[in-house]
Short mmCIF file of C-alpha atoms in Angstrom, two decimals:
data_model
loop_
_atom_site.label_atom_id
_atom_site.label_comp_id
_atom_site.label_asym_id
_atom_site.label_seq_id
_atom_site.Cartn_x
_atom_site.Cartn_y
_atom_site.Cartn_z
CA MET A 354 -94.64 102.67 -27.70
CA VAL A 355 -97.48 104.56 -29.21
CA LEU A 356 -99.25 107.77 -28.09
CA GLU A 357 -103.02 107.24 -27.42
CA ARG A 358 -104.50 110.79 -27.04
CA GLY A 359 -101.18 112.07 -25.89
CA VAL A 360 -100.59 109.35 -23.35
CA PRO A 361 -97.66 106.81 -23.95
CA VAL A 362 -98.99 103.22 -24.21
CA CYS A 363 -96.75 100.16 -24.41
CA VAL A 364 -98.25 97.86 -27.10
CA GLY A 365 -95.41 95.42 -27.11
CA GLU A 366 -95.73 92.17 -25.66
CA VAL A 367 -93.00 90.02 -23.85
CA ALA A 368 -92.84 86.72 -25.53
CA HIS A 369 -90.61 83.57 -24.15
CA ILE A 370 -88.31 81.98 -26.64
CA VAL A 371 -88.47 78.91 -24.63
CA GLY A 372 -91.88 78.39 -23.56
CA ALA A 373 -92.78 79.88 -19.94
CA ARG A 374 -93.98 76.21 -19.05
CA SER A 375 -92.61 72.88 -20.40
CA SER A 376 -96.10 72.17 -21.91
CA GLY A 377 -95.96 75.66 -23.86
CA PRO A 378 -94.45 76.69 -27.23
CA ARG A 379 -90.78 75.26 -27.44
CA GLY A 380 -90.87 74.44 -23.87
CA ASP A 381 -89.26 71.04 -24.23
CA GLU A 382 -85.91 72.71 -24.28
CA ASP A 383 -84.10 72.97 -20.81
CA VAL A 384 -83.27 76.52 -19.41
CA GLU A 385 -82.28 77.54 -15.87
CA ASP A 386 -84.66 80.50 -15.81
CA ARG A 387 -87.45 80.75 -18.19
CA ASP A 388 -88.26 84.48 -17.00
CA ALA A 389 -84.61 85.65 -17.44
CA PHE A 390 -83.78 88.33 -19.69
CA ASP A 391 -81.88 86.06 -22.19
CA ASN A 392 -85.24 84.07 -22.78
CA LEU A 393 -87.46 86.95 -23.47
CA LEU A 394 -88.25 88.68 -26.68
CA LEU A 395 -90.17 91.85 -27.23
CA LEU A 396 -92.57 91.65 -30.05
CA CYS A 397 -95.86 93.23 -31.32
CA GLY A 398 -99.17 91.48 -30.34
CA ARG A 399 -99.56 90.07 -33.73
CA HIS A 400 -95.97 88.36 -34.00
CA HIS A 401 -96.31 86.96 -30.30
CA LYS A 402 -99.69 85.26 -31.56
CA VAL A 403 -97.93 83.93 -34.72
CA ILE A 404 -94.99 82.38 -33.10
CA ASP A 405 -96.95 80.63 -30.17
CA ALA A 406 -99.99 79.53 -32.43
CA PRO A 407 -99.91 75.65 -32.56
CA GLN A 408 -100.20 75.62 -36.41
CA SER A 409 -97.32 77.87 -36.75
CA GLN A 410 -95.07 77.68 -33.89
CA ASP A 411 -92.96 74.90 -35.41
CA LEU A 412 -91.86 77.51 -38.24
CA TYR A 413 -89.93 79.59 -35.32
CA PRO A 414 -87.67 77.28 -33.56
CA VAL A 415 -85.63 78.49 -30.57
CA ALA A 416 -82.55 79.20 -32.77
CA LEU A 417 -84.46 81.51 -35.09
CA LEU A 418 -85.88 83.34 -32.21
CA ARG A 419 -82.52 83.92 -30.48
CA GLY A 420 -81.31 85.01 -33.72
CA TRP A 421 -84.04 87.87 -33.85
CA LYS A 422 -83.10 88.81 -30.28
CA ARG A 423 -79.20 89.17 -30.86
CA ASP A 424 -79.85 91.25 -34.09
CA ARG A 425 -82.01 93.62 -31.97
CA GLU A 426 -79.52 93.95 -29.20
CA ARG A 427 -76.32 94.68 -31.30
CA ASP A 428 -77.12 98.40 -31.01
CA VAL A 429 -77.72 98.27 -27.42
CA ASP A 430 -75.34 99.88 -24.99
CA PRO A 431 -73.49 97.18 -23.07
CA ALA A 432 -73.90 99.06 -19.57
CA GLY A 433 -77.55 99.35 -20.22
CA ARG A 434 -77.61 95.35 -21.13
CA ALA A 435 -75.83 94.67 -17.70
CA GLU A 436 -78.53 96.66 -15.70
CA PHE A 437 -81.38 94.64 -17.82
CA ASP A 438 -79.69 91.35 -16.73
CA GLN A 439 -79.82 92.28 -13.09
CA LEU A 440 -83.56 92.57 -13.27
CA THR A 441 -85.41 89.59 -11.81
CA ASP A 442 -89.12 90.43 -12.87
CA LEU A 443 -88.76 91.96 -16.17
CA PRO A 444 -92.00 90.70 -17.77
CA ARG A 445 -93.96 92.57 -15.29
CA GLN A 446 -91.45 95.76 -15.04
CA LEU A 447 -90.79 96.20 -18.72
CA PRO A 448 -93.90 98.50 -19.59
CA ALA A 449 -93.15 100.84 -16.80
CA LEU A 450 -89.41 100.96 -17.56
CA LEU A 451 -90.54 101.95 -21.39
CA ALA A 452 -92.79 104.74 -20.02
CA GLU A 453 -90.00 105.77 -17.64
CA ALA A 454 -87.64 105.93 -20.86
CA HIS A 455 -90.06 107.95 -22.71
CA ARG A 456 -90.15 110.58 -19.85
CA ASP A 457 -86.33 110.73 -19.72
CA VAL A 458 -86.08 111.18 -23.49
CA THR A 459 -89.02 113.95 -23.41
CA ALA A 460 -87.14 115.84 -20.71
CA ALA A 461 -83.87 115.47 -22.80
CA LEU A 462 -85.87 116.94 -25.97
CA GLN A 463 -87.11 119.76 -23.94
CA ALA A 464 -83.55 120.55 -23.09
CA THR A 465 -82.45 120.23 -26.57
CA ILE A 466 -85.13 122.69 -27.82
CA ASP A 467 -84.13 125.32 -25.26
CA ARG A 468 -80.25 125.07 -26.52
CA LEU A 469 -81.32 125.48 -30.06
CA GLY A 470 -83.59 128.59 -29.06
CA GLU A 471 -80.64 129.94 -27.28
CA ALA A 472 -78.37 129.53 -30.11
CA ASN A 473 -81.00 131.25 -32.45
CA HIS A 474 -81.60 127.97 -34.48
CA LEU A 475 -85.39 128.06 -33.72
CA SER A 476 -87.46 131.13 -33.00
CA LEU A 477 -89.18 131.83 -29.55
CA ASP A 478 -92.58 130.85 -31.32
CA MET A 479 -91.28 127.52 -32.37
CA VAL A 480 -89.60 126.88 -28.99
CA GLU A 481 -92.79 127.43 -27.35
CA LEU A 482 -94.71 125.24 -29.71
CA LEU A 483 -92.18 122.36 -29.40
CA HIS A 484 -92.53 122.63 -25.59
CA LEU A 485 -96.13 122.66 -25.84
CA VAL A 486 -96.34 119.56 -27.92
CA LEU A 487 -93.86 117.56 -25.77
CA THR A 488 -95.65 118.41 -22.48
CA ARG A 489 -98.91 117.29 -23.87
CA SER A 490 -97.45 114.16 -25.35
CA ASP A 491 -96.08 113.09 -21.92
CA ARG A 492 -98.81 112.05 -19.49
CA SER A 493 -97.51 108.93 -18.34
CA GLY A 494 -96.16 109.96 -14.98
CA PRO A 495 -97.34 112.41 -12.31
CA GLN A 496 -98.05 116.06 -13.35
CA VAL A 497 -97.13 119.16 -11.83
CA GLY A 498 -99.52 119.81 -8.91
CA GLU A 499 -101.10 116.43 -9.17
CA GLY A 500 -101.71 114.67 -5.63
CA VAL A 501 -103.22 117.54 -3.72
CA PRO A 502 -106.31 119.46 -4.56
CA GLY A 503 -106.09 123.03 -5.25
CA ILE A 504 -102.40 123.48 -5.70
CA LYS A 505 -102.04 122.78 -9.30
CA GLU A 506 -102.44 126.16 -10.46
CA VAL A 507 -99.88 127.57 -7.90
CA PHE A 508 -97.29 124.97 -8.54
CA GLU A 509 -97.75 125.38 -12.68
CA SER A 510 -97.10 129.19 -12.27
CA ALA A 511 -93.86 128.87 -10.34
CA TYR A 512 -92.82 125.88 -12.42
CA ASP A 513 -93.37 127.70 -15.70
CA ALA A 514 -91.69 130.74 -14.24
CA ALA A 515 -88.56 128.88 -13.19
CA GLY A 516 -87.99 127.27 -16.86
CA GLY A 517 -90.55 124.47 -16.86
CA ALA A 518 -89.44 120.83 -17.66
CA SER A 519 -86.38 121.51 -19.74
CA PHE A 520 -84.84 123.19 -16.71
CA LEU A 521 -86.13 121.52 -13.76
CA GLY A 522 -86.99 118.06 -15.17
CA LEU A 523 -90.59 116.30 -14.75
CA PRO A 524 -91.86 115.62 -11.38
CA SER A 525 -90.89 112.21 -9.92
CA SER A 526 -93.53 111.94 -7.55
CA GLU A 527 -97.13 113.43 -6.65
CA ALA A 528 -97.33 116.26 -4.67
CA PHE A 529 -98.02 115.52 -0.89
CA ALA A 530 -98.81 117.58 2.23
CA ILE A 531 -96.33 117.83 4.95
CA GLY A 532 -96.56 120.38 7.84
CA ALA A 533 -98.00 123.80 6.76
CA GLY A 534 -97.69 123.21 2.99
CA VAL A 535 -97.05 120.97 0.08
CA VAL A 536 -94.18 119.54 -1.72
CA GLN A 537 -93.44 117.74 -5.17
CA ARG A 538 -90.08 116.38 -6.14
CA LEU A 539 -88.62 117.05 -9.63
CA ARG A 540 -86.18 115.16 -11.57
CA GLY A 541 -83.93 117.70 -12.63
CA GLY A 542 -83.00 118.93 -16.21
CA ARG A 543 -80.65 121.69 -17.15
CA CYS A 544 -80.35 122.98 -13.69
CA GLY A 545 -78.03 120.03 -13.08
CA HIS A 546 -79.39 118.68 -9.74
CA PRO A 547 -83.00 117.36 -8.43
CA ALA A 548 -85.30 120.18 -7.29
CA LEU A 549 -88.46 120.31 -5.33
CA LEU A 550 -91.79 122.39 -5.77
CA CYS A 551 -92.97 123.63 -2.40
CA ALA A 552 -95.29 126.18 -1.11
CA ARG A 553 -96.72 127.01 2.39
CA PHE A 554 -100.65 126.84 2.34
CA GLY A 555 -101.97 130.12 0.99
CA SER A 556 -98.52 131.30 -0.17
CA THR A 557 -96.55 131.67 -3.47
CA ALA A 558 -94.76 128.60 -4.69
CA LEU A 559 -90.88 128.12 -5.21
CA ILE A 560 -88.41 125.62 -6.38
CA THR A 561 -85.51 124.73 -4.28
CA THR A 562 -82.42 122.47 -4.76
CA ALA A 563 -83.00 118.95 -3.27
CA ASP A 564 -79.95 119.45 -0.90
CA LEU A 565 -81.56 122.56 0.85
CA TRP A 566 -84.95 120.52 1.46
CA GLU A 567 -82.82 117.70 2.78
CA GLY A 568 -80.94 120.22 5.01
CA ILE A 569 -84.15 121.47 6.39
CA ALA A 570 -85.38 117.72 7.18
CA ALA A 571 -82.17 117.15 9.03
CA VAL A 572 -82.60 120.03 11.52
CA GLY A 573 -83.42 118.88 14.94
CA GLU A 574 -82.70 115.29 14.64
CA HIS A 575 -82.70 114.78 18.50
CA ALA A 576 -86.05 116.87 18.80
CA THR A 577 -89.66 115.95 18.49
CA GLY A 578 -91.42 117.98 15.91
CA GLY A 579 -88.14 118.73 14.07
CA GLY A 580 -87.45 119.15 10.07
CA ILE A 581 -90.04 120.91 8.19
CA LEU A 582 -92.53 120.64 11.13
CA GLY A 583 -90.03 122.86 13.32
CA VAL A 584 -88.36 124.83 10.78
CA GLY A 585 -91.03 125.43 8.16
CA TYR A 586 -90.87 126.10 4.50
CA PRO A 587 -88.17 128.38 2.56
CA ASN A 588 -89.43 131.60 1.56
CA ILE A 589 -88.75 133.99 -1.39
CA SER A 590 -87.50 137.30 0.16
CA GLY A 591 -89.13 139.79 -2.00
CA GLU A 592 -92.12 140.22 -4.64
CA GLY A 593 -89.67 140.55 -7.69
CA ASP A 594 -87.72 137.50 -6.75
CA PRO A 595 -87.65 134.58 -9.13
CA PRO A 596 -89.27 131.62 -7.68
CA TYR A 597 -86.08 129.33 -7.92
CA VAL A 598 -83.69 128.93 -5.26
CA GLY A 599 -80.50 127.50 -6.96
CA PRO A 600 -77.34 125.92 -5.84
CA ASP A 601 -75.48 129.55 -5.69
CA VAL A 602 -77.81 130.75 -3.05
CA GLU A 603 -76.15 130.92 0.33
CA GLN A 604 -78.97 132.04 2.67
CA VAL A 605 -82.97 131.35 2.72
CA ARG A 606 -85.49 132.60 4.92
CA THR A 607 -87.83 130.13 6.51
CA SER A 608 -91.26 130.26 8.17
CA GLY A 609 -94.45 128.23 8.91
CA GLY A 610 -92.88 126.15 11.52
CA THR A 611 -93.32 125.49 15.20
CA TRP A 612 -90.04 126.94 16.08
CA GLY A 613 -90.72 130.33 14.58
CA LYS A 614 -88.95 132.13 11.73
CA GLY A 615 -85.30 131.72 10.78
CA ALA A 616 -82.77 131.40 8.06
CA MET A 617 -81.00 128.31 6.42
CA THR A 618 -77.46 129.29 5.62
CA ARG A 619 -74.54 127.33 3.92
CA ASP A 620 -71.54 126.81 6.30
CA ALA A 621 -67.81 126.59 4.85
CA SER A 622 -68.12 122.76 4.15
CA GLY A 623 -71.13 123.55 1.84
CA ASN A 624 -73.74 122.11 4.60
CA TRP A 625 -77.02 123.66 5.36
CA ARG A 626 -77.45 125.03 8.96
CA TRP A 627 -80.59 126.67 10.31
CA THR A 628 -80.57 129.68 12.66
CA PRO A 629 -84.01 130.55 14.22
CA ASP A 630 -84.71 134.31 14.77
CA LEU A 631 -83.84 135.33 18.29
CA ARG A 632 -86.92 135.01 20.38
CA PHE A 633 -87.72 135.53 24.10
CA ASP A 634 -90.39 134.26 26.61
CA SER A 635 -90.65 136.64 29.79
CA ASN A 636 -92.00 133.72 31.65
CA SER A 637 -88.72 132.14 33.25
CA ALA A 638 -89.93 131.98 36.75
CA GLY A 639 -90.57 128.36 36.74
CA ASN A 640 -86.92 127.46 36.52
CA MET A 641 -85.78 129.60 39.40
CA ASP A 642 -85.85 126.86 42.04
CA VAL A 643 -85.44 123.50 39.87
CA ALA A 644 -83.08 121.49 42.06
CA PHE A 645 -82.29 124.04 44.40
CA GLY A 646 -84.92 123.68 47.16
CA SER A 647 -82.25 122.24 49.72
CA GLN A 648 -79.53 124.79 49.24
CA ALA A 649 -78.81 127.19 52.00
CA ARG A 650 -79.31 130.66 50.61
CA LEU A 651 -76.74 133.32 50.17
CA ASP A 652 -77.70 137.07 49.15
CA LEU A 653 -77.50 137.07 45.32
CA ARG A 654 -77.91 134.47 42.74
CA LEU A 655 -77.26 134.06 39.09
CA ARG A 656 -78.83 131.17 37.44
CA LEU A 657 -78.90 129.92 33.96
CA VAL A 658 -80.99 126.73 33.05
CA ALA A 659 -80.83 125.17 29.68
CA GLU A 660 -83.39 122.60 28.65
CA PHE A 661 -83.41 120.54 25.47
CA PRO A 662 -84.48 117.18 24.05
CA GLY A 663 -82.72 113.82 24.64
CA ASP A 664 -81.86 111.72 21.45
CA GLY A 665 -84.34 109.02 22.17
CA SER A 666 -81.89 106.66 23.37
CA ASP A 667 -81.36 105.29 27.08
CA LEU A 668 -79.89 108.48 28.25
CA ARG A 669 -77.67 108.18 31.46
CA VAL A 670 -74.67 109.36 33.18
CA THR A 671 -71.73 106.82 32.77
CA ALA A 672 -68.66 106.29 34.69
CA ALA A 673 -66.37 107.24 31.63
CA GLY A 674 -68.72 110.34 31.09
CA ARG A 675 -68.24 111.53 34.69
CA ARG A 676 -64.29 111.40 34.38
CA GLN A 677 -64.56 113.19 31.23
CA LEU A 678 -66.73 115.82 32.46
CA SER A 679 -64.30 115.96 35.78
CA ALA A 680 -61.40 116.47 33.71
CA ALA A 681 -63.30 119.31 31.62
CA LEU A 682 -64.29 121.15 34.76
CA ALA A 683 -60.68 120.75 36.12
CA SER A 684 -59.51 122.78 33.11
CA PRO A 685 -58.61 126.85 32.96
CA GLY A 686 -61.44 128.79 32.45
CA THR A 687 -64.42 126.99 34.15
CA SER A 688 -63.64 128.47 37.58
CA GLU A 689 -61.61 131.52 36.81
CA LEU A 690 -64.98 133.78 36.83
CA LEU A 691 -65.44 132.85 40.72
CA ALA A 692 -61.74 133.95 41.15
CA ALA A 693 -62.26 137.01 39.18
CA LEU A 694 -65.50 137.96 41.42
CA ALA A 695 -63.33 137.38 44.60
CA ALA A 696 -60.57 139.70 43.52
CA GLY A 697 -61.02 142.93 45.27
CA ARG A 698 -63.93 141.55 47.24
CA LEU A 699 -61.88 138.93 49.18
CA GLU A 700 -58.54 138.30 50.54
CA PRO A 701 -56.20 136.57 48.03
CA VAL A 702 -57.41 133.08 47.56
CA GLY A 703 -55.98 129.80 46.21
CA ARG A 704 -57.30 128.14 43.01
CA THR A 705 -60.86 127.14 43.05
CA THR A 706 -61.60 123.83 41.81
CA TRP A 707 -64.94 122.10 40.92
CA GLN A 708 -65.83 118.83 43.06
CA PRO A 709 -68.66 116.43 42.94
CA LYS A 710 -71.30 117.90 45.41
CA ALA A 711 -72.18 116.08 48.44
CA GLY A 712 -75.53 115.91 50.15
CA PRO A 713 -78.73 113.80 49.88
CA TYR A 714 -80.12 115.93 47.19
CA ALA A 715 -77.19 116.12 45.04
CA ARG A 716 -77.53 113.89 42.01
CA ASN A 717 -74.48 112.02 41.26
CA ASP A 718 -75.76 108.83 39.87
CA SER A 719 -76.82 107.60 36.42
CA GLY A 720 -79.69 110.07 36.57
CA GLY A 721 -77.25 113.37 36.97
CA ALA A 722 -74.11 114.91 37.87
CA SER A 723 -73.76 117.71 40.42
CA TYR A 724 -70.66 119.59 40.90
CA GLU A 725 -69.77 122.52 43.24
CA CYS A 726 -67.02 125.12 43.28
CA THR A 727 -66.65 127.54 46.27
CA VAL A 728 -64.66 130.60 47.49
CA GLU A 729 -64.08 130.72 51.29
CA ALA A 730 -63.79 133.73 53.33
CA ALA A 731 -60.96 134.11 55.96
CA ASP A 732 -63.17 132.50 58.73
CA GLY A 733 -63.99 129.44 56.36
CA ARG A 734 -67.51 130.22 55.49
CA THR A 735 -68.55 130.16 51.85
CA ALA A 736 -68.37 133.70 50.33
CA ILE A 737 -69.09 132.79 46.75
CA ARG A 738 -70.45 129.42 45.38
CA GLY A 739 -70.71 127.93 41.99
CA THR A 740 -73.11 125.07 41.25
CA ALA A 741 -73.33 122.90 37.97
CA GLN A 742 -75.83 120.18 37.39
CA TYR A 743 -76.77 118.00 34.64
CA LEU A 744 -80.02 116.11 34.81
CA MET A 745 -81.47 113.22 32.80
CA PRO A 746 -85.23 113.25 31.94
CA HIS A 747 -87.49 111.83 34.36
CA LEU A 748 -91.36 111.82 35.34
CA MET A 749 -91.38 115.34 36.52
CA MET A 750 -89.21 116.72 33.89
CA GLY A 751 -89.32 115.53 30.38
CA THR A 752 -86.15 117.30 29.06
CA VAL A 753 -82.37 117.01 29.58
CA THR A 754 -81.62 120.14 31.84
CA SER A 755 -78.32 121.64 32.30
CA ILE A 756 -78.17 124.21 35.48
CA VAL A 757 -75.45 126.68 36.37
CA ASP A 758 -75.59 128.80 39.58
CA LEU A 759 -73.71 131.53 41.06
CA GLU A 760 -74.19 132.73 44.45
CA ILE A 761 -72.63 135.48 46.53
CA ASP A 762 -72.79 136.27 50.17
CA PHE A 763 -71.96 139.78 50.49
CA ASN A 764 -71.51 139.61 54.14
CA GLN A 765 -68.26 137.71 53.69
CA CYS A 766 -67.14 139.76 50.83
CA GLN A 767 -66.68 143.21 52.86
CA PRO A 768 -65.18 144.28 56.00
CA GLU A 769 -68.44 145.54 57.42
CA PRO A 770 -71.48 143.78 57.87
CA CYS A 771 -74.28 144.28 55.03
CA ARG A 772 -77.52 146.38 56.20
CA SER A 773 -80.83 145.76 54.95
CA GLY A 774 -82.06 148.08 52.25
CA THR A 775 -78.65 149.46 51.63
CA ALA A 776 -76.18 148.86 48.63
CA VAL A 777 -73.53 146.53 49.33
CA GLY A 778 -69.97 147.80 49.44
CA ARG A 779 -69.09 146.29 45.93
CA PRO A 780 -72.23 145.27 43.87
CA VAL A 781 -71.66 143.02 40.99
CA SER A 782 -71.44 144.95 37.60
CA LEU A 783 -73.66 144.22 34.58
CA THR A 784 -70.26 143.40 32.77
CA GLU A 785 -69.84 140.65 35.19
CA VAL A 786 -73.22 139.54 34.82
CA VAL A 787 -72.74 138.96 31.09
CA ASP A 788 -69.39 137.18 31.93
CA PHE A 789 -71.25 134.75 34.12
CA PHE A 790 -73.85 134.14 31.70
CA THR A 791 -71.75 133.63 28.85
CA MET A 792 -69.37 131.15 30.73
CA ALA A 793 -72.49 129.29 32.09
CA TRP A 794 -73.92 129.10 28.69
CA ARG A 795 -70.74 127.09 27.39
CA ILE A 796 -70.72 125.08 30.51
CA ALA A 797 -74.30 124.15 29.84
CA PHE A 798 -74.14 123.23 26.20
CA GLU A 799 -70.47 122.14 25.91
CA THR A 800 -69.26 120.81 29.26
CA LEU A 801 -71.86 119.19 31.34
CA PRO A 802 -73.32 116.98 28.55
CA LEU A 803 -69.99 115.33 28.52
CA ALA A 804 -71.41 113.16 31.67
CA ALA A 805 -73.72 111.41 29.28
CA GLY A 806 -71.23 110.85 26.54
CA ASP A 807 -73.03 113.62 24.67
CA THR A 808 -71.41 116.35 22.09
CA LEU A 809 -74.52 118.67 21.37
CA ASP A 810 -74.59 120.12 18.00
CA SER A 811 -76.96 122.91 17.05
CA ARG A 812 -78.30 121.35 13.84
CA GLU A 813 -79.32 118.31 15.91
CA LEU A 814 -81.36 120.23 18.42
CA GLY A 815 -82.84 122.57 16.02
CA GLY A 816 -85.10 125.25 17.58
CA SER A 817 -85.93 122.98 20.61
CA PRO A 818 -83.55 124.73 23.20
CA ARG A 819 -84.97 126.91 25.93
CA VAL A 820 -82.30 128.87 28.06
CA SER A 821 -83.52 130.73 31.33
CA LEU A 822 -81.38 133.60 32.81
CA ASN A 823 -82.38 134.79 36.18
CA LEU A 824 -80.87 137.25 38.56
CA LEU A 825 -82.71 137.17 41.83
CA SER A 826 -82.14 138.38 45.52
CA GLU A 827 -82.23 135.40 47.98
CA ARG A 828 -83.31 137.70 50.67
CA PRO A 829 -86.09 140.04 49.22
CA PRO A 830 -87.64 142.77 51.23
CA GLY A 831 -90.29 141.34 53.62
CA THR A 832 -88.98 138.01 53.95
CA GLY A 833 -87.51 138.49 57.30
CA GLY A 834 -83.95 137.47 58.54
CA ASP A 835 -81.23 139.50 59.53
CA ARG A 836 -80.97 141.41 56.43
CA ASN A 837 -82.91 142.00 53.20
CA PHE A 838 -82.09 143.38 49.81
CA GLY A 839 -83.71 144.42 46.63
CA LEU A 840 -81.83 143.31 43.47
CA ALA A 841 -80.36 147.02 43.07
CA ASP A 842 -78.69 146.54 46.30
CA LEU A 843 -76.74 143.76 45.10
CA VAL A 844 -76.16 144.38 41.20
CA ASP A 845 -75.37 147.76 39.77
CA LEU A 846 -78.54 148.35 37.77
CA ALA A 847 -78.01 152.11 37.20
CA PRO A 848 -76.72 151.85 33.60
CA LEU A 849 -80.39 150.67 32.92
CA GLY A 850 -82.12 153.74 33.86
CA ARG A 851 -85.06 154.03 36.38
CA THR A 852 -87.99 152.06 36.88
CA HIS A 853 -91.13 153.02 38.77
CA ARG A 854 -91.68 149.65 40.25
CA ASN A 855 -90.78 149.16 43.99
CA ASN A 856 -88.59 146.65 45.23
CA VAL A 857 -87.59 144.78 42.17
CA SER A 858 -86.05 141.77 43.61
CA GLN A 859 -85.55 139.59 40.47
CA LEU A 860 -85.03 139.96 36.75
CA GLY A 861 -85.50 136.96 34.46
CA ILE A 862 -86.22 135.83 30.75
CA ALA A 863 -86.01 132.85 28.40
CA VAL A 864 -84.32 132.37 25.14
CA LEU A 865 -85.71 130.43 22.70
CA GLY A 866 -84.30 128.29 20.07
CA ARG A 867 -80.46 128.93 20.49
CA GLY A 868 -78.19 126.22 21.82
CA PRO A 869 -74.39 125.56 21.25
CA MET A 870 -72.73 128.76 19.77
CA PRO A 871 -69.49 130.61 19.43
CA PRO A 872 -68.66 132.60 22.57
CA ALA A 873 -69.06 135.87 20.84
CA GLU A 874 -72.42 135.11 19.84
CA ILE A 875 -73.42 133.78 23.35
CA ARG A 876 -72.40 137.27 24.67
CA ASP A 877 -74.66 139.19 22.18
CA VAL A 878 -77.56 136.95 22.96
CA VAL A 879 -77.02 137.61 26.66
CA LYS A 880 -76.83 141.38 26.29
CA GLN A 881 -80.04 141.39 24.50
CA ALA A 882 -81.54 139.19 26.86
CA ILE A 883 -80.38 141.64 29.77
CA ILE A 884 -82.24 144.47 27.79
CA ARG A 885 -85.44 142.54 27.44
CA MET A 886 -85.63 141.53 31.00
CA SER A 887 -84.95 144.96 32.16
CA GLU A 888 -87.48 146.41 29.91
CA ASP A 889 -90.04 144.09 31.22
CA VAL A 890 -89.89 145.55 34.48
CA GLY A 891 -89.81 149.27 33.28
CA PHE A 892 -86.28 150.37 33.38
CA ASP A 893 -86.44 153.56 30.91
CA ARG A 894 -82.78 153.43 29.43
CA ALA A 895 -82.21 149.63 29.04
CA ASP A 896 -81.78 149.95 25.25
CA LEU A 897 -79.07 152.57 25.58
CA ILE A 898 -76.76 150.87 27.76
CA GLU A 899 -73.27 150.84 26.76
CA TRP A 900 -71.30 147.71 27.54
#
């Protein structure tokens, strides 16, 4: 290996001890594989010609050349020799392998120079000079910023600021564009791990551990546009922060993805998980009547609709999944909210249970699961009804959809008949609303997916879920019938203050990017959603509510 204008060039030639062909020099000896490592010898170009020239090849018999090879290999590490023995195309690969070894040696020398500088055996000027010499001497592999026009200066600035080749190692690939920015992989040096250079277009570059990048790539495995496209790029949190995100960092902000901003956080197991910033969409009316049109309407309906992508496989409700779902719905907790709502509004009732829903519009086949739980009044009519549905994607709906409804007929929940435009005897409190949506969220993401054998994971879903929360009067003013109500007649909205809108009959909002969560987090998100949906219609004290 020699350096030609700073570029390492392999000038050695791979010679055959026994000729590559039977007609070649020393080719009459029988060997099993003429290209095997045992039959190859690295020589300079001059001696290669000498041992193979017709007039001199007899002076270099097989035994002599094998002796040369043995003498050269005495100092080779046995483990390294074993790796060479596995190579099946050594003549073609050897020049690249030698160049690779040169790069590894260069990185090791960079690290040694740094250690000598830290121990004050070399001056700062000498350390910088030696680094410059080594950097200029190693032009055999991809260079920092090479591969994408216009990124070189940005990458070099961050690379040098974070410690350069001795700390981060040399690039192992060219830079490449992905999503909203550019990435380049680094081998790792004194930092002790493979690393990546990355930068959003138009932003400052930074270096991260490879495991952070792999964590980002794994977010949203079941969602189209997941990984770096959905999550975006890691960010430096402040102007003065170093451009290196090392293995001791526990949380990193992200931006630039289609799912909005968020944060990557290490969990207790050391794995990276992404949490999107809480976002809302006030346009949630489209889900109010999904899979509901055939249902007999009561007075008040609370509805949660969760939409998320399937995993790309043949999603279907199976017999085993249906049994698992039925068992989960029969467990304590899934129907106790209905019993709690009935308490104080109805005569004592027995235990309420979920049952498969009957009727021509109920999906209880491979395309969906529909369950119902009712509390009846003394005359046998439905007073409170819960409905839970899990629907597979189809032509009209491209996502998996979990729907949980709660309806109340207040005429069956009080001794005196309800009167239009007058508050019912015991409106539903905002705390009861929060209780319902918290329970419904868990049923939507934890219980209903059992029908298809799914256990949903927030990491797999990424920022793709959309959860719509709706409160609506099913008998709004102006729609006729024996009674009509505004939403404030059915739900105690007084803690939200006043609004100048007349006849508010519904509230709704969609929560974006949140899937399975612990109950306390669900409850907090639901409270924030109620505040937002109330502000959307002008309530003037929604943000001051005391829960």
